[in-house]
């Protein structure tokens, strides 16, 4: 019925997925600029794996392989994983994450539309709890320590022949890590003494986050999702950070800008919390979902054992989504406005 | 040792208090969950079981009625002894009692569709033997008199069959038209006895013309659709030649006034009715009634062969010469031409109308019959509106028009300025032209009322309950024809459109014209035709049988070529994107409704207010997974309706059974008392 519909152009699930993939481009480019070719190689590798695993699962489930592969949902899962995993993540780790995400996270529950958890985040968390070392060593961003990032073929070798390289020279802990374990320094002191801090967030990271923000705003403009979940999440993080900023003292948990433009905040806010399948359904529910995710992210970042927390927060909120739906399902019609009738009678 | 004892005491105290605290917290949490999410039903198990049983009181299970069987089930009796309930009741009981689902025990009878007892009155001898066995007192009669069965109350239990000595009781299948809701007893004509029309009391003698203003309220959701009316608005309204044969569908509940073979004249009444959902019908032209055939249980089709002379029926007898406008509108058979089809006189008979809204908003992307009517006959429309205003005496009148069609408002304005003095009431009422946003479904009654008055109507309320009356432009025009031209409702303006027609446009068509004649005249190109939609692109129904005739409510017929309206995409799973909830004009959650409609969870559906769905079809339009949402809601609604009707019947049967039990018990008591009195008298006589 394409002729009647002049507002909504997203008329297939594949169209929505394509839109999300396009919106990821600026963020992807920023990641490649600062951290090298690792993300691109991961993306291609994860994409191939995702299609392979999806086809395998559909064959086992005797589903329609062509229709399901072409909806693009497996590719989006691969894309989100590739964006979230560290650039020098060894090939087998990516395979493990993608396999877990597609087979256990999605197809075991019935495929697209039936998964209670965000598949990409399931794969990510699997690696995070099983191989924490791999997941917390990121490439040193370009422009720090005057060290150059490895070239394309070097990166390829690092990823596919991981045992032959020592990554120590190329990697640093992420900025959230450094900030968390700074041992009594004030915010100003750590900014002066440690490398890797930029204008208000991590060096390089702030640009990556800005690029994801732009892509996300474009998605809202194109009507891919409503503003509720991202605004809920970002607003809550900013609010909590403001409360615990403490004037930048040694007890400070970082400024709102630091939290918004470090780690995976913007990626999480616009590409992960907005996943319609595993999130809440009504608009009010999505706002609450975003607020809950933001609160959990800040709590884990500030008081938990992990430096970043997008994946944990999203999975925990996925669990809470059915309960949120229960609370917000009946949209009560506002009571009738009798006053207008009375006014009319007065006339 | 004292410190140890102290320690033990302290530790025990601590343990006890910790566990007490835990218990209290857990208890409070459970209580909270139970209070907010739990079922409110506190009936005993027996009552719950009894509520699920069909209340036919037939005794096929071996127990004297449903309640005794429910008690037995509660004490361990198998749940498969109820043939009227069948597998459905077994499934419900199994779920309720957490027992395995078993098949119906055929020993007690087979599950059959619901039937009603009917007494063949010519055979009944009036013996009265069936009266006491009826468990719900549904048989009326007395000794030596004919008996009859109250269809609404009969539970179809079969118990009366074996009592009848002459076998005059038949069991017939219950259809929607037997029993309940067959005839609503409100007599329409009686409602016309409303207070006589008072002269206008509002003293605003200044003629302010017809001001055009924007609507001050809006409705939630909705979506602008592309305008496809250009196809049908480029040519003026055309009148079709007489078809070779007219077929009139006689509505259920009408009485025929003529017989097959009779010659009728144009405008002659063919039927009359007492039933308030039906309306009198008239001959669209003069000719011979060839045949009257029964098409279903209640409906007939009348075939009329035109004689091509168009001889008019004598006015005096046609529309009763009466001053009562309402009675005239009724006998002219005017119904809501916007698609409702409800007799207009009925709607007008309600008093205390505050706001009268003339609905000129066509939000469907294809329909243009109302637009063309205003463009070509604004005077007639306004004069119809004047009659409406005179009948219901509203405090204000609003003419609602889409803001993209301002030229229509201007046409009405010009016609209003030249309005004759007979329409003086219009000029004295607070009248305005309201421009509403061009967003589907702005023309739907509830949405329109909300935009005009700010009143949001939901549930089973109607605009009338808030003093608001809406009328369609076509209806106003028909009322003008009926009152001022003495012409009953025998024709209407139909939009024939779609890319498969060579001459799309608006046609003035006689009611009863077969669709194939209509399409032939509009130049249907059969090789290009993909499908036909009757009633608009958004919520029309597929038309398959082209021999069917045009009804007064058919306002649009679309002959679509392949790819014009559908692209045959296969549905894929819901990804819960929520686009449907954004456009829903009734603020529902279509995707959750879809889940529950698929899993047939009726109670959840009614909690999510499925009954508020106006079936506008927007959710289908925006769904990226192309799910047939509206279709699934329609099926669910039908199911819910029939379940609700069954429930109502069974609860009525239950109360009647209880009443009978009470009556029998008290009769027995009286009998015993009389016997006792007699016994007490006896020894005194000795």
mmCIF file of N, CA, C and O in Angstrom, chain A residues 252-317:
data_model
loop_
_atom_site.group_PDB
_atom_site.id
_atom_site.type_symbol
_atom_site.label_atom_id
_atom_site.label_comp_id
_atom_site.label_asym_id
_atom_site.label_seq_id
_atom_site.Cartn_x
_atom_site.Cartn_y
_atom_site.Cartn_z
ATOM 1 N N UNK A 252 35.361 12.480 43.428
ATOM 2 C CA UNK A 252 34.435 12.719 42.322
ATOM 3 C C UNK A 252 34.273 11.490 41.442
ATOM 4 O O UNK A 252 35.203 10.700 41.277
ATOM 5 N N UNK A 253 33.071 11.317 40.896
ATOM 6 C CA UNK A 253 32.845 10.224 39.951
ATOM 7 C C UNK A 253 32.800 10.718 38.509
ATOM 8 O O UNK A 253 32.297 10.038 37.640
ATOM 9 N N UNK A 254 33.282 11.909 38.273
ATOM 10 C CA UNK A 254 33.358 12.401 36.890
ATOM 11 C C UNK A 254 32.213 13.328 36.549
ATOM 12 O O UNK A 254 31.116 13.227 37.104
ATOM 13 N N UNK A 255 32.455 14.245 35.642
ATOM 14 C CA UNK A 255 31.445 15.231 35.277
ATOM 15 C C UNK A 255 30.425 14.604 34.344
ATOM 16 O O UNK A 255 30.691 13.565 33.738
ATOM 17 N N UNK A 256 29.247 15.235 34.206
ATOM 18 C CA UNK A 256 28.251 14.724 33.256
ATOM 19 C C UNK A 256 28.809 14.588 31.852
ATOM 20 O O UNK A 256 28.602 13.565 31.191
ATOM 21 N N UNK A 257 29.573 15.576 31.397
ATOM 22 C CA UNK A 257 30.115 15.495 30.033
ATOM 23 C C UNK A 257 31.080 14.341 29.890
ATOM 24 O O UNK A 257 31.118 13.649 28.868
ATOM 25 N N UNK A 258 31.892 14.117 30.956
ATOM 26 C CA UNK A 258 32.820 12.999 30.931
ATOM 27 C C UNK A 258 32.075 11.685 30.729
ATOM 28 O O UNK A 258 32.450 10.851 29.913
ATOM 29 N N UNK A 259 30.936 11.539 31.447
ATOM 30 C CA UNK A 259 30.186 10.284 31.330
ATOM 31 C C UNK A 259 29.477 10.165 29.988
ATOM 32 O O UNK A 259 29.388 9.089 29.415
ATOM 33 N N UNK A 260 28.965 11.282 29.492
ATOM 34 C CA UNK A 260 28.217 11.215 28.230
ATOM 35 C C UNK A 260 29.143 10.944 27.054
ATOM 36 O O UNK A 260 28.745 10.330 26.069
ATOM 37 N N UNK A 261 30.391 11.429 27.140
ATOM 38 C CA UNK A 261 31.273 11.312 25.976
ATOM 39 C C UNK A 261 32.445 10.363 26.211
ATOM 40 O O UNK A 261 33.497 10.505 25.613
ATOM 41 N N UNK A 262 32.253 9.383 27.112
ATOM 42 C CA UNK A 262 33.287 8.361 27.278
ATOM 43 C C UNK A 262 32.640 6.990 27.138
ATOM 44 O O UNK A 262 31.428 6.849 27.319
ATOM 45 N N UNK A 263 33.496 6.006 26.856
ATOM 46 C CA UNK A 263 32.998 4.638 26.760
ATOM 47 C C UNK A 263 31.960 4.510 25.669
ATOM 48 O O UNK A 263 31.989 5.203 24.665
ATOM 49 N N UNK A 264 30.980 3.620 25.911
ATOM 50 C CA UNK A 264 30.004 3.338 24.857
ATOM 51 C C UNK A 264 28.689 4.057 25.069
ATOM 52 O O UNK A 264 27.645 3.584 24.605
ATOM 53 N N UNK A 265 28.692 5.224 25.743
ATOM 54 C CA UNK A 265 27.426 5.848 26.128
ATOM 55 C C UNK A 265 26.511 6.098 24.938
ATOM 56 O O UNK A 265 25.357 5.676 24.919
ATOM 57 N N UNK A 266 27.033 6.794 23.914
ATOM 58 C CA UNK A 266 26.157 7.178 22.801
ATOM 59 C C UNK A 266 25.774 5.962 21.955
ATOM 60 O O UNK A 266 24.645 5.868 21.473
ATOM 61 N N UNK A 267 26.718 5.031 21.797
ATOM 62 C CA UNK A 267 26.388 3.797 21.081
ATOM 63 C C UNK A 267 25.236 3.094 21.789
ATOM 64 O O UNK A 267 24.255 2.663 21.171
ATOM 65 N N UNK A 268 25.341 3.034 23.121
ATOM 66 C CA UNK A 268 24.297 2.380 23.893
ATOM 67 C C UNK A 268 22.971 3.119 23.798
ATOM 68 O O UNK A 268 21.920 2.519 23.623
ATOM 69 N N UNK A 269 23.031 4.439 23.887
ATOM 70 C CA UNK A 269 21.799 5.222 23.961
ATOM 71 C C UNK A 269 21.003 5.159 22.668
ATOM 72 O O UNK A 269 19.779 5.146 22.686
ATOM 73 N N UNK A 270 21.678 5.150 21.522
ATOM 74 C CA UNK A 270 20.945 5.261 20.262
ATOM 75 C C UNK A 270 20.841 3.956 19.475
ATOM 76 O O UNK A 270 20.027 3.848 18.576
ATOM 77 N N UNK A 271 21.697 2.976 19.789
ATOM 78 C CA UNK A 271 21.676 1.775 18.961
ATOM 79 C C UNK A 271 21.335 0.518 19.743
ATOM 80 O O UNK A 271 21.011 -0.497 19.162
ATOM 81 N N UNK A 272 21.430 0.587 21.065
ATOM 82 C CA UNK A 272 21.234 -0.630 21.852
ATOM 83 C C UNK A 272 19.989 -0.527 22.737
ATOM 84 O O UNK A 272 19.130 -1.392 22.718
ATOM 85 N N UNK A 273 19.865 0.572 23.471
ATOM 86 C CA UNK A 273 18.675 0.740 24.316
ATOM 87 C C UNK A 273 17.429 0.883 23.452
ATOM 88 O O UNK A 273 16.323 0.580 23.873
ATOM 89 N N UNK A 274 17.591 1.322 22.208
ATOM 90 C CA UNK A 274 16.434 1.539 21.342
ATOM 91 C C UNK A 274 15.989 0.285 20.617
ATOM 92 O O UNK A 274 15.036 0.341 19.852
ATOM 93 N N UNK A 275 16.662 -0.848 20.863
ATOM 94 C CA UNK A 275 16.237 -2.097 20.206
ATOM 95 C C UNK A 275 14.776 -2.362 20.559
ATOM 96 O O UNK A 275 14.446 -2.531 21.734
ATOM 97 N N UNK A 276 13.883 -2.361 19.564
ATOM 98 C CA UNK A 276 12.463 -2.486 19.898
ATOM 99 C C UNK A 276 12.088 -3.865 20.418
ATOM 100 O O UNK A 276 11.226 -3.993 21.262
ATOM 101 N N UNK A 277 12.775 -4.892 19.909
ATOM 102 C CA UNK A 277 12.340 -6.256 20.223
ATOM 103 C C UNK A 277 12.487 -6.569 21.704
ATOM 104 O O UNK A 277 11.577 -7.094 22.339
ATOM 105 N N UNK A 278 13.654 -6.205 22.269
ATOM 106 C CA UNK A 278 13.903 -6.609 23.652
ATOM 107 C C UNK A 278 13.585 -5.497 24.645
ATOM 108 O O UNK A 278 13.813 -5.641 25.827
ATOM 109 N N UNK A 279 13.049 -4.382 24.146
ATOM 110 C CA UNK A 279 12.740 -3.282 25.042
ATOM 111 C C UNK A 279 11.281 -3.262 25.436
ATOM 112 O O UNK A 279 10.530 -4.187 25.157
ATOM 113 N N UNK A 280 10.875 -2.181 26.083
ATOM 114 C CA UNK A 280 9.468 -2.026 26.449
ATOM 115 C C UNK A 280 8.685 -1.570 25.215
ATOM 116 O O UNK A 280 9.272 -1.127 24.229
ATOM 117 N N UNK A 281 7.348 -1.676 25.261
ATOM 118 C CA UNK A 281 6.577 -1.396 24.052
ATOM 119 C C UNK A 281 5.980 0.009 23.996
ATOM 120 O O UNK A 281 6.069 0.665 22.978
ATOM 121 N N UNK A 282 5.372 0.455 25.080
ATOM 122 C CA UNK A 282 4.706 1.763 24.996
ATOM 123 C C UNK A 282 5.740 2.878 25.130
ATOM 124 O O UNK A 282 6.867 2.648 25.556
ATOM 125 N N UNK A 283 5.337 4.095 24.778
ATOM 126 C CA UNK A 283 6.270 5.206 24.831
ATOM 127 C C UNK A 283 6.719 5.511 26.252
ATOM 128 O O UNK A 283 7.895 5.707 26.532
ATOM 129 N N UNK A 284 5.740 5.515 27.178
ATOM 130 C CA UNK A 284 6.098 5.758 28.582
ATOM 131 C C UNK A 284 7.009 4.650 29.076
ATOM 132 O O UNK A 284 7.973 4.893 29.808
ATOM 133 N N UNK A 285 6.721 3.402 28.642
ATOM 134 C CA UNK A 285 7.534 2.262 29.040
ATOM 135 C C UNK A 285 8.959 2.422 28.554
ATOM 136 O O UNK A 285 9.911 2.108 29.258
ATOM 137 N N UNK A 286 9.110 2.956 27.324
ATOM 138 C CA UNK A 286 10.462 3.119 26.779
ATOM 139 C C UNK A 286 11.236 4.190 27.532
ATOM 140 O O UNK A 286 12.445 4.069 27.737
ATOM 141 N N UNK A 287 10.533 5.230 27.950
ATOM 142 C CA UNK A 287 11.190 6.262 28.749
ATOM 143 C C UNK A 287 11.719 5.644 30.040
ATOM 144 O O UNK A 287 12.878 5.857 30.425
ATOM 145 N N UNK A 288 10.864 4.850 30.691
ATOM 146 C CA UNK A 288 11.258 4.205 31.943
ATOM 147 C C UNK A 288 12.415 3.241 31.708
ATOM 148 O O UNK A 288 13.348 3.165 32.496
ATOM 149 N N UNK A 289 12.361 2.518 30.584
ATOM 150 C CA UNK A 289 13.418 1.584 30.219
ATOM 151 C C UNK A 289 14.749 2.332 30.105
ATOM 152 O O UNK A 289 15.773 1.908 30.641
ATOM 153 N N UNK A 290 14.746 3.477 29.432
ATOM 154 C CA UNK A 290 15.960 4.272 29.278
ATOM 155 C C UNK A 290 16.459 4.786 30.620
ATOM 156 O O UNK A 290 17.658 4.748 30.910
ATOM 157 N N UNK A 291 15.527 5.252 31.463
ATOM 158 C CA UNK A 291 15.922 5.771 32.776
ATOM 159 C C UNK A 291 16.579 4.660 33.596
ATOM 160 O O UNK A 291 17.644 4.856 34.193
ATOM 161 N N UNK A 292 15.957 3.467 33.571
ATOM 162 C CA UNK A 292 16.527 2.340 34.320
ATOM 163 C C UNK A 292 17.916 1.989 33.821
ATOM 164 O O UNK A 292 18.846 1.789 34.614
ATOM 165 N N UNK A 293 18.067 1.946 32.491
ATOM 166 C CA UNK A 293 19.372 1.610 31.922
ATOM 167 C C UNK A 293 20.407 2.658 32.329
ATOM 168 O O UNK A 293 21.523 2.316 32.735
ATOM 169 N N UNK A 294 20.039 3.927 32.260
ATOM 170 C CA UNK A 294 20.970 5.000 32.618
ATOM 171 C C UNK A 294 21.405 4.895 34.067
ATOM 172 O O UNK A 294 22.593 5.028 34.399
ATOM 173 N N UNK A 295 20.425 4.611 34.938
ATOM 174 C CA UNK A 295 20.726 4.499 36.364
ATOM 175 C C UNK A 295 21.704 3.356 36.615
ATOM 176 O O UNK A 295 22.708 3.506 37.317
ATOM 177 N N UNK A 296 21.424 2.191 35.995
ATOM 178 C CA UNK A 296 22.302 1.032 36.195
ATOM 179 C C UNK A 296 23.695 1.316 35.647
ATOM 180 O O UNK A 296 24.700 0.954 36.268
ATOM 181 N N UNK A 297 23.779 1.975 34.483
ATOM 182 C CA UNK A 297 25.088 2.274 33.898
ATOM 183 C C UNK A 297 25.896 3.127 34.864
ATOM 184 O O UNK A 297 27.060 2.832 35.159
ATOM 185 N N UNK A 298 25.233 4.150 35.410
ATOM 186 C CA UNK A 298 25.997 5.017 36.307
ATOM 187 C C UNK A 298 26.397 4.284 37.574
ATOM 188 O O UNK A 298 27.528 4.413 38.049
ATOM 189 N N UNK A 299 25.482 3.496 38.132
ATOM 190 C CA UNK A 299 25.791 2.781 39.377
ATOM 191 C C UNK A 299 26.977 1.845 39.187
ATOM 192 O O UNK A 299 27.891 1.797 40.010
ATOM 193 N N UNK A 300 26.971 1.085 38.054
ATOM 194 C CA UNK A 300 28.055 0.133 37.852
ATOM 195 C C UNK A 300 29.366 0.869 37.565
ATOM 196 O O UNK A 300 30.431 0.513 38.070
ATOM 197 N N UNK A 301 29.273 1.950 36.760
ATOM 198 C CA UNK A 301 30.493 2.710 36.470
ATOM 199 C C UNK A 301 31.080 3.290 37.748
ATOM 200 O O UNK A 301 32.285 3.258 37.969
ATOM 201 N N UNK A 302 30.231 3.845 38.618
ATOM 202 C CA UNK A 302 30.727 4.555 39.787
ATOM 203 C C UNK A 302 31.067 3.610 40.924
ATOM 204 O O UNK A 302 32.071 3.783 41.592
ATOM 205 N N UNK A 303 30.205 2.602 41.152
ATOM 206 C CA UNK A 303 30.386 1.792 42.353
ATOM 207 C C UNK A 303 30.638 0.319 42.059
ATOM 208 O O UNK A 303 30.902 -0.453 42.968
ATOM 209 N N UNK A 304 30.506 -0.128 40.807
ATOM 210 C CA UNK A 304 30.645 -1.553 40.506
ATOM 211 C C UNK A 304 32.076 -1.937 40.184
ATOM 212 O O UNK A 304 32.989 -1.129 40.260
ATOM 213 N N UNK A 305 32.267 -3.195 39.814
ATOM 214 C CA UNK A 305 33.596 -3.698 39.557
ATOM 215 C C UNK A 305 34.050 -3.542 38.118
ATOM 216 O O UNK A 305 35.196 -3.817 37.790
ATOM 217 N N UNK A 306 33.149 -3.134 37.243
ATOM 218 C CA UNK A 306 33.508 -3.007 35.828
ATOM 219 C C UNK A 306 33.594 -1.535 35.438
ATOM 220 O O UNK A 306 32.825 -0.715 35.929
ATOM 221 N N UNK A 307 34.525 -1.196 34.567
ATOM 222 C CA UNK A 307 34.654 0.205 34.178
ATOM 223 C C UNK A 307 33.451 0.707 33.381
ATOM 224 O O UNK A 307 32.982 1.813 33.591
ATOM 225 N N UNK A 308 32.933 -0.106 32.432
ATOM 226 C CA UNK A 308 31.773 0.347 31.674
ATOM 227 C C UNK A 308 30.648 -0.684 31.838
ATOM 228 O O UNK A 308 30.890 -1.814 32.238
ATOM 229 N N UNK A 309 29.433 -0.290 31.540
ATOM 230 C CA UNK A 309 28.328 -1.127 31.985
ATOM 231 C C UNK A 309 27.145 -1.148 31.054
ATOM 232 O O UNK A 309 26.072 -1.554 31.448
ATOM 233 N N UNK A 310 27.325 -0.698 29.806
ATOM 234 C CA UNK A 310 26.171 -0.629 28.901
ATOM 235 C C UNK A 310 25.513 -2.002 28.784
ATOM 236 O O UNK A 310 24.303 -2.149 28.919
ATOM 237 N N UNK A 311 26.356 -3.038 28.558
ATOM 238 C CA UNK A 311 25.810 -4.366 28.280
ATOM 239 C C UNK A 311 25.051 -4.909 29.478
ATOM 240 O O UNK A 311 23.928 -5.400 29.346
ATOM 241 N N UNK A 312 25.667 -4.802 30.683
ATOM 242 C CA UNK A 312 24.974 -5.322 31.865
ATOM 243 C C UNK A 312 23.663 -4.586 32.087
ATOM 244 O O UNK A 312 22.628 -5.181 32.362
ATOM 245 N N UNK A 313 23.731 -3.268 31.979
ATOM 246 C CA UNK A 313 22.531 -2.470 32.241
ATOM 247 C C UNK A 313 21.417 -2.844 31.271
ATOM 248 O O UNK A 313 20.265 -3.016 31.667
ATOM 249 N N UNK A 314 21.766 -2.995 29.989
ATOM 250 C CA UNK A 314 20.738 -3.303 28.993
ATOM 251 C C UNK A 314 20.146 -4.678 29.243
ATOM 252 O O UNK A 314 18.928 -4.867 29.196
ATOM 253 N N UNK A 315 21.006 -5.660 29.563
ATOM 254 C CA UNK A 315 20.468 -7.004 29.811
ATOM 255 C C UNK A 315 19.564 -7.018 31.032
ATOM 256 O O UNK A 315 18.504 -7.650 31.036
ATOM 257 N N UNK A 316 19.971 -6.295 32.088
ATOM 258 C CA UNK A 316 19.125 -6.247 33.286
ATOM 259 C C UNK A 316 17.786 -5.596 32.966
ATOM 260 O O UNK A 316 16.728 -6.044 33.426
ATOM 261 N N UNK A 317 17.828 -4.538 32.145
ATOM 262 C CA UNK A 317 16.564 -3.871 31.806
ATOM 263 C C UNK A 317 15.723 -4.741 30.868
ATOM 264 O O UNK A 317 14.497 -4.694 30.920
#
